[in-house]
Amino acid sequence: MHSVVVTGGAGDMGQAICESFRADGYLVFAADVKPGKPDERLIPVPLDVTDRAACKALAERANREAPLKVWVNGAGIFVTGPVEEADSAVWDRIIAVNLTGTFHGCAAALPILKANGGGHIVNIGSVSGQVGGVGVNPAYGASKAGVHALTKTYAVEGARFGVTCNAVAPGLLQGSMTGAFSASQMEKMMKTTPMRRLGKMEEVASAVRFLADRQAGYVTGAILPVNGGVYLYG
Ligand SMILES: NC(=O)c1ccc[n+]([C@@H]2O[C@H](COP(=O)([O-])OP(=O)(O)OC[C@H]3O[C@@H](n4cnc5c(N)ncnc54)[C@H](O)[C@@H]3O)[C@@H](O)[C@H]2O)c1
């Protein structure tokens, strides 16, 4: 049995990702500031991803219980509001959780995955990190663009040791995060999504699982869009 750590593991997407790994026999550490309920082979862990030492300690703990194979950086926050009124304290917090937290996760996982002879880091980026976005604090898109760049750096660093690092870049998904948008904002965004629907958390979890699998062993530094074709004409 191998272990996997999923940060943001109690969130909508985190739960779908944890369940997918759990169903395949992994020992899953679901790390979150608001940890959920335990289950068979699912261990909820209180973790603030802005705490670097705690991320490192979690990687070591998971690896002691079963060799660490995968680390998913999914913890994230999203704050809506007009861009012109964006608050700088909110900016700092979003960068701290979404970007610096992902950095701490990558830094905690890499040495252990290297020592284990290989493994996979999967970061959760966003279409906002590719095209920006209004109606949300500008730190959100900036943090996710940073996550995409960080992904490439860790991909290069891990490559010689069999450690892949990739990201998924989801578009709008069904879940509490998009509940922060008004109905008219949602309608507008749906019009620019060729599939004319929100994505499902399970669809993101499947993309994460692909990137965390030996079959994708030659894929690294990729930013995989899971967005209903949002930046295609249509
Ligand atoms: N929902 C979407 O439409 C969407 C689209 C693109 C990307 N994303 C990204 O997907 C990821 C998951 O989002 P979600 O939709 O499941 O939202 P969510 O709010 O349900 O989940 C996010 C989780 O992160 C946790 N968290 C927040 N701050 C934390 C911290 N400091 N340390 C540890 N955990 C922390 C929260 O408690 C929550 O459980 C996020 O990175 C988000 O930016 C979501």
Coordinates of N, CA and C and ligand atoms in Angstrom, one line a residue:
M1 N 0.8 -1.2 0.0 CA 0.0 0.0 0.0 C 0.9 1.3 0.0
H2 N 0.4 2.3 -0.8 CA 1.1 3.5 -0.8 C 0.3 4.6 -0.1
S3 N 0.9 5.7 0.3 CA 0.1 6.8 0.8 C 0.1 8.0 -0.1
V4 N -1.0 8.8 0.0 CA -1.2 10.0 -0.7 C -1.6 11.1 0.2
V5 N -1.1 12.3 0.0 CA -1.6 13.4 0.8 C -2.4 14.3 -0.1
V6 N -3.5 14.8 0.3 CA -4.4 15.7 -0.4 C -4.6 16.9 0.5
T7 N -4.0 18.1 0.1 CA -4.4 19.3 0.9 C -5.7 19.9 0.4
G8 N -6.4 20.5 1.3 CA -7.8 20.9 0.9 C -8.6 19.7 0.8
G9 N -8.2 18.6 1.5 CA -8.9 17.3 1.4 C -10.3 17.2 1.9
A10 N -10.7 18.2 2.6 CA -12.1 18.2 3.1 C -13.0 19.0 2.2
G11 N -12.5 19.7 1.2 CA -13.3 20.6 0.3 C -14.0 19.7 -0.7
D12 N -14.8 20.4 -1.6 CA -15.6 19.7 -2.6 C -14.7 18.8 -3.5
M13 N -13.6 19.5 -4.0 CA -12.8 18.7 -4.9 C -11.9 17.8 -4.2
G14 N -11.4 18.2 -3.0 CA -10.5 17.4 -2.2 C -11.2 16.0 -1.8
Q15 N -12.5 16.1 -1.5 CA -13.2 14.9 -1.1 C -13.3 13.9 -2.3
A16 N -13.6 14.5 -3.5 CA -13.6 13.6 -4.7 C -12.3 13.0 -5.0
I17 N -11.2 13.8 -4.8 CA -9.9 13.2 -5.1 C -9.5 12.1 -4.1
C18 N -9.8 12.5 -2.8 CA -9.5 11.5 -1.7 C -10.3 10.2 -2.0
E19 N -11.5 10.3 -2.3 CA -12.4 9.1 -2.5 C -11.8 8.2 -3.7
S20 N -11.4 8.9 -4.7 CA -10.9 8.2 -5.9 C -9.6 7.4 -5.5
F21 N -8.7 8.0 -4.7 CA -7.5 7.3 -4.3 C -7.9 6.2 -3.3
R22 N -8.8 6.5 -2.4 CA -9.2 5.5 -1.3 C -9.7 4.3 -2.0
A23 N -10.6 4.5 -3.0 CA -11.3 3.4 -3.7 C -10.3 2.5 -4.3
D24 N -9.1 3.0 -4.7 CA -8.1 2.2 -5.3 C -7.0 1.6 -4.3
G25 N -7.3 1.7 -3.0 CA -6.5 1.1 -2.0 C -5.4 1.9 -1.4
Y26 N -5.3 3.2 -1.8 CA -4.3 4.0 -1.2 C -4.6 4.3 0.3
L27 N -3.6 4.6 1.1 CA -3.9 5.2 2.4 C -3.9 6.7 2.2
V28 N -5.0 7.4 2.5 CA -5.2 8.8 2.1 C -5.1 9.7 3.3
F29 N -4.3 10.7 3.3 CA -4.2 11.7 4.3 C -4.9 13.0 3.8
A30 N -6.1 13.2 4.3 CA -6.9 14.4 3.8 C -6.6 15.6 4.8
A31 N -5.8 16.5 4.3 CA -5.3 17.5 5.2 C -6.0 18.8 4.9
D32 N -6.5 19.5 6.0 CA -7.4 20.6 5.7 C -7.4 21.4 7.0
V33 N -7.6 22.7 6.9 CA -7.9 23.5 8.1 C -9.1 23.1 8.8
K34 N -10.1 22.6 8.1 CA -11.3 22.0 8.7 C -11.4 20.6 8.3
P35 N -10.7 19.7 9.0 CA -10.7 18.3 8.5 C -12.0 17.6 8.6
G36 N -12.3 16.7 7.7 CA -13.6 16.0 7.7 C -13.5 14.8 8.5
K37 N -14.4 13.8 8.2 CA -14.6 12.6 9.0 C -13.6 11.5 8.5
P38 N -13.2 10.6 9.5 CA -12.3 9.5 9.1 C -13.1 8.4 8.4
D39 N -12.5 7.6 7.6 CA -13.1 6.5 6.9 C -12.1 5.4 6.8
E40 N -12.5 4.3 6.2 CA -11.5 3.2 6.0 C -10.3 3.7 5.1
R41 N -9.1 3.7 5.6 CA -7.9 4.2 4.8 C -8.0 5.6 4.5
L42 N -8.8 6.4 5.2 CA -8.9 7.9 5.0 C -8.6 8.5 6.4
I43 N -7.5 9.3 6.5 CA -7.1 9.9 7.7 C -7.3 11.4 7.6
P44 N -8.2 12.0 8.3 CA -8.3 13.5 8.3 C -7.2 14.1 9.1
V45 N -6.5 15.1 8.6 CA -5.4 15.7 9.4 C -5.6 17.2 9.4
P46 N -5.6 17.8 10.6 CA -5.7 19.3 10.6 C -4.3 19.9 10.1
L47 N -4.4 20.7 9.1 CA -3.2 21.3 8.5 C -3.5 22.6 7.9
D48 N -2.7 23.6 8.3 CA -2.7 24.9 7.6 C -1.5 24.9 6.6
V49 N -1.8 25.0 5.3 CA -0.7 24.8 4.3 C 0.3 26.0 4.4
T50 N -0.1 27.1 5.1 CA 0.9 28.2 5.2 C 2.0 27.8 6.2
D51 N 1.8 26.7 6.9 CA 2.7 26.3 8.0 C 3.7 25.3 7.3
R52 N 4.9 25.8 7.0 CA 5.8 24.9 6.2 C 6.3 23.7 7.0
A53 N 6.5 24.0 8.3 CA 7.0 22.8 9.2 C 5.9 21.8 9.3
A54 N 4.7 22.2 9.4 CA 3.6 21.2 9.5 C 3.4 20.4 8.2
C55 N 3.7 21.1 7.0 CA 3.6 20.3 5.8 C 4.7 19.2 5.7
K56 N 5.9 19.6 6.2 CA 7.0 18.7 6.2 C 6.7 17.5 7.1
A57 N 6.2 17.9 8.3 CA 5.9 16.8 9.3 C 4.8 15.9 8.8
L58 N 3.9 16.4 8.0 CA 2.8 15.5 7.5 C 3.4 14.6 6.4
A59 N 4.3 15.1 5.6 CA 4.9 14.3 4.5 C 5.7 13.1 5.2
E60 N 6.4 13.4 6.3 CA 7.2 12.4 7.0 C 6.2 11.4 7.6
R61 N 5.2 11.9 8.2 CA 4.2 11.0 8.9 C 3.6 10.0 7.9
A62 N 3.1 10.6 6.8 CA 2.4 9.8 5.8 C 3.4 8.7 5.3
N63 N 4.6 9.1 5.1 CA 5.6 8.2 4.5 C 6.0 7.1 5.5
R64 N 5.9 7.4 6.8 CA 6.2 6.4 7.8 C 5.1 5.3 7.8
E65 N 3.8 5.8 7.6 CA 2.7 4.8 7.6 C 2.6 3.9 6.4
A66 N 2.9 4.5 5.2 CA 3.0 3.8 4.0 C 3.8 4.6 3.0
P67 N 4.7 4.0 2.2 CA 5.5 4.9 1.3 C 4.7 5.9 0.5
L68 N 5.2 7.2 0.7 CA 4.5 8.3 0.0 C 4.7 8.2 -1.5
K69 N 3.6 8.2 -2.3 CA 3.6 8.1 -3.7 C 3.1 9.4 -4.4
V70 N 2.2 10.0 -3.8 CA 1.5 11.2 -4.4 C 1.2 12.3 -3.4
W71 N 1.4 13.5 -3.9 CA 1.0 14.7 -3.0 C 0.2 15.6 -3.9
V72 N -1.0 15.9 -3.5 CA -1.9 16.8 -4.3 C -2.1 18.1 -3.5
N73 N -1.7 19.2 -4.1 CA -1.9 20.5 -3.5 C -3.2 21.1 -3.9
G74 N -4.3 20.9 -3.1 CA -5.6 21.3 -3.5 C -6.2 22.5 -2.6
A75 N -5.5 22.8 -1.5 CA -6.0 23.8 -0.6 C -6.1 25.1 -1.4
G76 N -7.2 25.8 -1.3 CA -7.2 27.1 -2.0 C -8.4 28.0 -1.4
I77 N -8.2 29.3 -1.6 CA -9.3 30.2 -1.2 C -9.6 31.1 -2.4
F78 N -10.8 31.7 -2.3 CA -11.3 32.4 -3.5 C -12.2 33.5 -2.9
V79 N -11.9 34.8 -3.2 CA -12.7 35.8 -2.6 C -13.2 36.7 -3.7
T80 N -14.6 36.8 -3.8 CA -15.2 37.6 -4.9 C -15.2 39.1 -4.5
G81 N -15.4 39.9 -5.5 CA -15.6 41.4 -5.3 C -15.0 42.1 -6.5
P82 N -15.4 43.4 -6.6 CA -14.9 44.2 -7.7 C -13.4 44.4 -7.6
V83 N -12.7 44.3 -8.8 CA -11.3 44.3 -8.8 C -10.8 45.7 -8.3
E84 N -11.5 46.8 -8.6 CA -11.0 48.1 -8.1 C -11.1 48.3 -6.6
E85 N -11.9 47.4 -6.0 CA -12.0 47.5 -4.5 C -11.1 46.4 -3.8
A86 N -10.3 45.7 -4.6 CA -9.6 44.6 -4.0 C -8.7 45.0 -2.8
D87 N -8.9 44.3 -1.7 CA -8.2 44.6 -0.5 C -6.8 43.9 -0.4
S88 N -5.8 44.6 0.1 CA -4.4 44.1 0.0 C -4.2 43.0 1.1
A89 N -5.0 43.1 2.2 CA -4.8 42.0 3.2 C -5.4 40.7 2.6
V90 N -6.5 40.8 1.9 CA -7.1 39.6 1.3 C -6.1 39.1 0.2
W91 N -5.5 40.0 -0.6 CA -4.5 39.6 -1.5 C -3.4 38.8 -0.9
D92 N -2.9 39.3 0.3 CA -1.8 38.6 1.0 C -2.2 37.2 1.4
R93 N -3.4 37.1 1.9 CA -3.9 35.8 2.4 C -4.1 34.8 1.2
I94 N -4.6 35.3 0.1 CA -4.8 34.4 -1.0 C -3.5 33.9 -1.5
I95 N -2.5 34.8 -1.7 CA -1.2 34.4 -2.1 C -0.6 33.4 -1.1
A96 N -0.8 33.6 0.2 CA -0.2 32.8 1.2 C -0.7 31.3 1.1
V97 N -2.1 31.2 0.9 CA -2.7 29.9 0.9 C -2.4 29.2 -0.4
N98 N -2.8 29.9 -1.5 CA -2.9 29.3 -2.8 C -1.5 29.0 -3.4
L99 N -0.6 30.0 -3.3 CA 0.7 29.9 -3.9 C 1.8 29.4 -2.9
T100 N 1.9 30.2 -1.8 CA 3.0 29.7 -0.9 C 2.6 28.4 -0.3
G101 N 1.3 28.1 0.0 CA 0.9 26.8 0.5 C 1.3 25.7 -0.5
T102 N 1.1 26.0 -1.8 CA 1.5 25.0 -2.8 C 3.0 24.8 -2.8
F103 N 3.7 25.9 -2.7 CA 5.2 25.8 -2.6 C 5.6 24.9 -1.4
H104 N 5.0 25.1 -0.2 CA 5.4 24.3 1.0 C 5.0 22.8 0.7
G105 N 3.9 22.6 0.0 CA 3.6 21.2 -0.3 C 4.6 20.5 -1.2
C106 N 4.9 21.2 -2.3 CA 5.9 20.7 -3.2 C 7.3 20.5 -2.5
A107 N 7.7 21.4 -1.7 CA 9.0 21.3 -1.0 C 8.9 20.2 0.0
A108 N 7.8 19.9 0.7 CA 7.7 18.8 1.6 C 7.7 17.5 0.9
A109 N 7.1 17.4 -0.2 CA 6.9 16.1 -0.9 C 8.2 15.7 -1.7
L110 N 8.8 16.6 -2.3 CA 9.9 16.3 -3.3 C 11.0 15.4 -2.7
P111 N 11.6 15.8 -1.5 CA 12.7 14.9 -1.0 C 12.3 13.5 -0.7
I112 N 11.0 13.4 -0.2 CA 10.6 12.0 0.2 C 10.3 11.2 -1.1
L113 N 9.6 11.8 -2.1 CA 9.3 11.1 -3.3 C 10.7 10.7 -4.0
K114 N 11.6 11.6 -4.0 CA 13.0 11.3 -4.5 C 13.6 10.1 -3.8
A115 N 13.5 10.1 -2.5 CA 14.1 9.0 -1.7 C 13.4 7.7 -2.0
N116 N 12.1 7.8 -2.3 CA 11.3 6.6 -2.6 C 11.5 6.1 -4.0
G117 N 12.3 6.8 -4.8 CA 12.5 6.3 -6.2 C 11.6 6.8 -7.2
G118 N 10.7 7.8 -6.8 CA 9.8 8.4 -7.7 C 8.4 8.6 -7.1
G119 N 7.6 9.4 -7.8 CA 6.3 9.7 -7.3 C 5.7 10.8 -8.1
H120 N 4.6 11.4 -7.6 CA 3.9 12.4 -8.4 C 3.4 13.5 -7.5
I121 N 3.6 14.7 -8.0 CA 3.0 15.9 -7.3 C 2.0 16.4 -8.3
V122 N 0.8 16.7 -7.8 CA -0.2 17.3 -8.7 C -0.8 18.6 -8.0
N123 N -0.7 19.7 -8.7 CA -1.1 21.0 -8.2 C -2.5 21.3 -8.8
I124 N -3.3 22.0 -8.0 CA -4.6 22.5 -8.6 C -4.4 23.9 -8.9
G125 N -4.3 24.2 -10.3 CA -4.3 25.5 -10.8 C -5.7 26.0 -11.1
S126 N -5.8 26.8 -12.1 CA -7.1 27.3 -12.5 C -7.0 28.0 -13.9
V127 N -8.2 28.0 -14.6 CA -8.3 28.8 -15.8 C -8.0 30.2 -15.5
S128 N -8.3 30.7 -14.3 CA -7.9 32.1 -13.9 C -6.4 32.4 -13.9
G129 N -5.7 31.3 -13.7 CA -4.2 31.5 -13.8 C -3.7 31.6 -15.2
Q130 N -4.6 31.3 -16.2 CA -4.2 31.3 -17.6 C -4.8 32.6 -18.3
V131 N -6.0 33.0 -17.9 CA -6.6 34.1 -18.6 C -7.1 35.2 -17.6
G132 N -6.8 35.1 -16.3 CA -7.2 36.2 -15.4 C -8.7 36.0 -15.1
G133 N -9.3 37.1 -14.6 CA -10.7 37.0 -14.4 C -11.2 38.2 -13.5
V134 N -12.3 38.7 -13.8 CA -12.9 39.8 -13.0 C -13.9 39.3 -12.0
G135 N -14.3 40.1 -11.1 CA -15.3 39.7 -10.1 C -14.7 38.9 -8.9
V136 N -13.4 38.9 -8.9 CA -12.7 38.1 -7.9 C -11.4 38.9 -7.5
N137 N -10.9 38.8 -6.3 CA -9.7 39.5 -5.9 C -8.6 39.1 -6.9
P138 N -7.8 40.0 -7.5 CA -6.9 39.7 -8.5 C -5.8 38.7 -8.1
A139 N -5.6 38.6 -6.8 CA -4.6 37.6 -6.2 C -5.0 36.2 -6.7
Y140 N -6.3 35.9 -6.9 CA -6.7 34.5 -7.2 C -6.0 34.1 -8.5
G141 N -6.2 34.9 -9.6 CA -5.5 34.5 -10.9 C -4.0 34.5 -10.8
A142 N -3.5 35.6 -10.0 CA -2.1 35.7 -9.9 C -1.5 34.5 -9.1
S143 N -2.2 34.1 -8.1 CA -1.7 32.9 -7.3 C -1.7 31.6 -8.2
K144 N -2.7 31.5 -9.0 CA -2.8 30.3 -9.8 C -1.8 30.3 -11.0
A145 N -1.5 31.5 -11.5 CA -0.5 31.6 -12.5 C 0.9 31.2 -11.9
G146 N 1.0 31.6 -10.6 CA 2.2 31.2 -9.9 C 2.3 29.7 -9.7
V147 N 1.1 29.1 -9.4 CA 1.1 27.7 -9.2 C 1.5 27.0 -10.5
H148 N 1.1 27.5 -11.6 CA 1.5 26.9 -12.9 C 3.0 27.0 -13.1
A149 N 3.6 28.1 -12.8 CA 5.0 28.3 -13.0 C 5.8 27.4 -12.0
L150 N 5.3 27.4 -10.7 CA 5.9 26.5 -9.7 C 5.9 25.0 -10.2
T151 N 4.8 24.6 -10.8 CA 4.7 23.3 -11.3 C 5.8 22.9 -12.2
K152 N 6.1 23.9 -13.1 CA 7.2 23.6 -14.1 C 8.6 23.5 -13.4
T153 N 8.8 24.4 -12.4 CA 10.0 24.4 -11.7 C 10.2 23.0 -11.0
Y154 N 9.2 22.5 -10.3 CA 9.3 21.3 -9.6 C 9.4 20.1 -10.6
A155 N 8.8 20.3 -11.8 CA 8.9 19.2 -12.8 C 10.3 19.0 -13.2
V156 N 11.0 20.2 -13.4 CA 12.4 20.1 -13.8 C 13.3 19.5 -12.7
E157 N 13.0 20.0 -11.5 CA 13.8 19.5 -10.3 C 13.6 18.0 -10.1
G158 N 12.4 17.5 -10.3 CA 12.1 16.1 -9.9 C 12.4 15.2 -11.1
A159 N 12.6 15.7 -12.3 CA 12.6 14.8 -13.5 C 13.7 13.7 -13.4
R160 N 14.9 14.0 -12.9 CA 16.0 13.0 -12.9 C 15.7 11.9 -11.9
F161 N 14.8 12.2 -11.0 CA 14.6 11.3 -9.9 C 13.2 10.5 -10.0
G162 N 12.6 10.6 -11.2 CA 11.3 9.9 -11.4 C 10.2 10.6 -10.7
V163 N 10.3 11.8 -10.3 CA 9.2 12.5 -9.7 C 8.6 13.5 -10.7
T164 N 7.3 13.3 -11.1 CA 6.6 14.2 -12.0 C 5.9 15.2 -11.2
C165 N 5.8 16.4 -11.8 CA 5.0 17.5 -11.2 C 4.1 18.1 -12.3
N166 N 2.8 18.0 -12.1 CA 1.9 18.5 -13.1 C 0.8 19.3 -12.4
A167 N 0.0 20.0 -13.2 CA -1.1 20.7 -12.6 C -2.4 20.5 -13.5
V168 N -3.5 20.6 -12.8 CA -4.8 20.7 -13.6 C -5.2 22.1 -13.5
A169 N -5.8 22.6 -14.5 CA -6.4 24.0 -14.5 C -7.9 23.9 -14.8
P170 N -8.7 23.7 -13.7 CA -10.1 23.6 -14.0 C -10.7 25.0 -14.3
G171 N -11.8 24.9 -15.1 CA -12.7 26.0 -15.2 C -13.8 26.0 -14.1
L172 N -14.9 26.5 -14.5 CA -16.0 26.6 -13.4 C -16.6 25.2 -13.1
L173 N -16.6 24.9 -11.8 CA -17.1 23.6 -11.3 C -18.3 23.7 -10.5
Q174 N -19.1 22.6 -10.4 CA -20.2 22.6 -9.4 C -19.6 22.4 -8.1
G175 N -19.9 23.4 -7.2 CA -19.4 23.3 -5.8 C -19.6 24.6 -5.1
S176 N -19.2 24.6 -3.8 CA -19.5 25.8 -3.0 C -18.7 27.1 -3.5
M177 N -17.5 26.8 -4.1 CA -16.7 28.0 -4.5 C -17.4 28.8 -5.6
T178 N -18.0 28.2 -6.6 CA -18.7 29.0 -7.6 C -20.0 29.5 -7.1
G179 N -20.5 29.0 -5.9 CA -21.7 29.6 -5.3 C -21.5 31.0 -4.9
A180 N -20.2 31.4 -4.9 CA -19.9 32.8 -4.5 C -20.3 33.8 -5.6
F181 N -20.4 33.3 -6.9 CA -20.8 34.1 -8.0 C -22.3 34.4 -8.0
S182 N -22.7 35.5 -8.5 CA -24.2 35.8 -8.7 C -24.7 35.0 -9.9
A183 N -26.1 34.9 -9.9 CA -26.7 34.2 -11.0 C -26.3 34.8 -12.3
S184 N -26.3 36.1 -12.4 CA -26.0 36.8 -13.7 C -24.6 36.6 -14.1
Q185 N -23.7 36.6 -13.1 CA -22.3 36.3 -13.4 C -22.1 34.9 -14.0
M186 N -22.8 34.0 -13.4 CA -22.7 32.6 -13.8 C -23.3 32.4 -15.2
E187 N -24.4 33.1 -15.5 CA -25.0 33.0 -16.8 C -24.0 33.5 -17.9
K188 N -23.4 34.6 -17.6 CA -22.4 35.2 -18.5 C -21.3 34.2 -18.8
M189 N -20.8 33.6 -17.7 CA -19.6 32.7 -17.8 C -20.0 31.4 -18.6
M190 N -21.2 31.0 -18.4 CA -21.7 29.8 -19.1 C -21.7 30.0 -20.6
K191 N -22.1 31.2 -21.0 CA -22.2 31.6 -22.4 C -20.8 31.4 -23.1
T192 N -19.7 31.6 -22.4 CA -18.4 31.5 -23.0 C -17.8 30.1 -22.8
T193 N -18.6 29.2 -22.2 CA -18.1 27.8 -22.1 C -18.8 26.9 -23.1
P194 N -18.0 26.5 -24.2 CA -18.7 25.7 -25.2 C -19.5 24.5 -24.7
M195 N -19.2 23.9 -23.7 CA -20.0 22.8 -23.2 C -21.2 23.2 -22.4
R196 N -21.3 24.6 -22.1 CA -22.5 25.2 -21.5 C -22.9 24.5 -20.2
R197 N -22.0 24.0 -19.5 CA -22.3 23.4 -18.2 C -21.1 23.6 -17.3
L198 N -21.3 23.4 -16.0 CA -20.2 23.4 -15.0 C -19.5 22.1 -15.0
G199 N -18.3 22.1 -14.7 CA -17.5 20.8 -14.6 C -17.9 20.1 -13.3
K200 N -17.6 18.8 -13.2 CA -17.9 18.0 -12.0 C -16.6 17.8 -11.3
M201 N -16.7 17.7 -10.0 CA -15.4 17.5 -9.2 C -14.8 16.1 -9.6
E202 N -15.7 15.1 -9.9 CA -15.2 13.8 -10.3 C -14.4 13.9 -11.6
E203 N -14.7 14.9 -12.5 CA -14.0 15.0 -13.7 C -12.6 15.6 -13.4
V204 N -12.5 16.4 -12.4 CA -11.2 16.9 -12.1 C -10.4 15.8 -11.4
A205 N -11.1 15.1 -10.5 CA -10.4 14.0 -9.8 C -9.8 12.9 -10.8
S206 N -10.5 12.7 -11.9 CA -10.0 11.7 -12.9 C -8.8 12.3 -13.6
A207 N -8.7 13.6 -13.8 CA -7.5 14.2 -14.4 C -6.4 14.1 -13.5
V208 N -6.7 14.3 -12.2 CA -5.6 14.2 -11.2 C -5.1 12.8 -11.1
R209 N -6.0 11.8 -11.2 CA -5.6 10.4 -11.1 C -4.7 10.1 -12.3
F210 N -5.0 10.6 -13.5 CA -4.2 10.3 -14.7 C -2.8 10.8 -14.4
L211 N -2.7 12.1 -13.9 CA -1.4 12.7 -13.7 C -0.6 12.0 -12.6
A212 N -1.3 11.3 -11.7 CA -0.7 10.7 -10.6 C -0.4 9.2 -10.8
D213 N -0.4 8.8 -12.1 CA -0.3 7.4 -12.4 C 0.9 7.1 -13.2
R214 N 1.4 5.9 -13.0 CA 2.6 5.5 -13.7 C 2.4 5.6 -15.3
Q215 N 1.2 5.4 -15.7 CA 0.9 5.5 -17.1 C 1.2 6.8 -17.7
A216 N 1.2 7.9 -16.8 CA 1.5 9.2 -17.3 C 3.0 9.6 -16.9
G217 N 3.8 8.5 -16.8 CA 5.2 8.7 -16.2 C 6.1 9.6 -17.1
Y218 N 5.7 9.9 -18.4 CA 6.5 10.7 -19.2 C 5.9 12.1 -19.3
V219 N 4.8 12.3 -18.6 CA 4.1 13.7 -18.6 C 4.6 14.4 -17.4
T220 N 5.3 15.5 -17.6 CA 5.7 16.4 -16.5 C 5.7 17.8 -16.9
G221 N 5.4 18.7 -16.0 CA 5.4 20.1 -16.2 C 4.2 20.6 -17.0
A222 N 3.2 19.7 -17.1 CA 2.0 20.0 -17.9 C 0.9 20.7 -17.1
I223 N 0.2 21.6 -17.7 CA -0.9 22.2 -17.1 C -2.2 21.7 -17.9
L224 N -2.9 20.8 -17.3 CA -4.0 20.1 -18.0 C -5.3 20.9 -17.8
P225 N -5.8 21.5 -18.9 CA -7.1 22.2 -18.8 C -8.3 21.2 -18.6
V226 N -9.1 21.5 -17.6 CA -10.4 20.7 -17.4 C -11.5 21.7 -17.3
N227 N -11.9 22.2 -18.5 CA -12.6 23.5 -18.5 C -13.8 23.6 -19.5
G228 N -14.2 22.5 -20.1 CA -15.4 22.5 -21.0 C -15.1 23.3 -22.3
G229 N -13.8 23.4 -22.6 CA -13.4 24.1 -23.8 C -13.5 25.7 -23.7
V230 N -13.3 26.2 -22.5 CA -13.7 27.6 -22.3 C -12.9 28.6 -23.1
Y231 N -11.6 28.3 -23.5 CA -11.0 29.2 -24.3 C -10.9 28.8 -25.8
L232 N -11.9 28.0 -26.2 CA -12.0 27.7 -27.6 C -13.1 28.6 -28.2
Y233 N -13.1 28.8 -29.5 CA -14.2 29.6 -30.1 C -15.5 28.8 -30.0
G234 N -16.6 29.4 -29.6 CA -17.8 28.6 -29.6 C -18.8 29.0 -28.4
Ligands
LIG1 N1 -14.6 25.2 -7.6 C1 -14.1 25.7 -8.8 O1 -14.8 26.1 -9.7 C2 -12.6 25.7 -9.0 C3 -12.1 26.1 -10.3 C4 -10.7 26.1 -10.5 C5 -9.9 25.8 -9.5 N2 -10.4 25.5 -8.2 C6 -9.4 25.2 -7.2 O2 -9.7 23.9 -6.7 C7 -9.2 23.7 -5.3 C8 -10.3 23.1 -4.5 O3 -11.4 24.0 -4.5 P1 -12.9 23.6 -4.2 O4 -13.8 24.0 -5.3 O5 -12.9 22.2 -3.7 O6 -13.2 24.6 -3.0 P2 -13.5 24.3 -1.4 O7 -13.6 25.6 -0.8 O8 -14.6 23.3 -1.3 O9 -12.2 23.5 -0.9 C9 -11.0 24.2 -0.6 C10 -10.5 23.6 0.7 O10 -9.3 24.2 1.1 C11 -9.3 24.3 2.5 N3 -8.4 25.3 2.9 C12 -8.5 26.7 2.8 N4 -7.4 27.3 3.4 C13 -6.6 26.3 3.8 C14 -5.3 26.3 4.4 N5 -4.7 27.4 4.8 N6 -4.7 25.1 4.7 C15 -5.4 23.9 4.4 N7 -6.6 23.9 3.8 C16 -7.2 25.0 3.5 C17 -10.7 24.6 2.9 O11 -11.0 24.4 4.3 C18 -11.5 23.8 1.9 O12 -11.9 22.5 2.5 C19 -8.8 25.1 -4.9 O13 -7.4 25.2 -5.1 C20 -9.4 26.0 -5.9 O14 -8.8 27.2 -6.1 C21 -11.7 25.4 -8.0

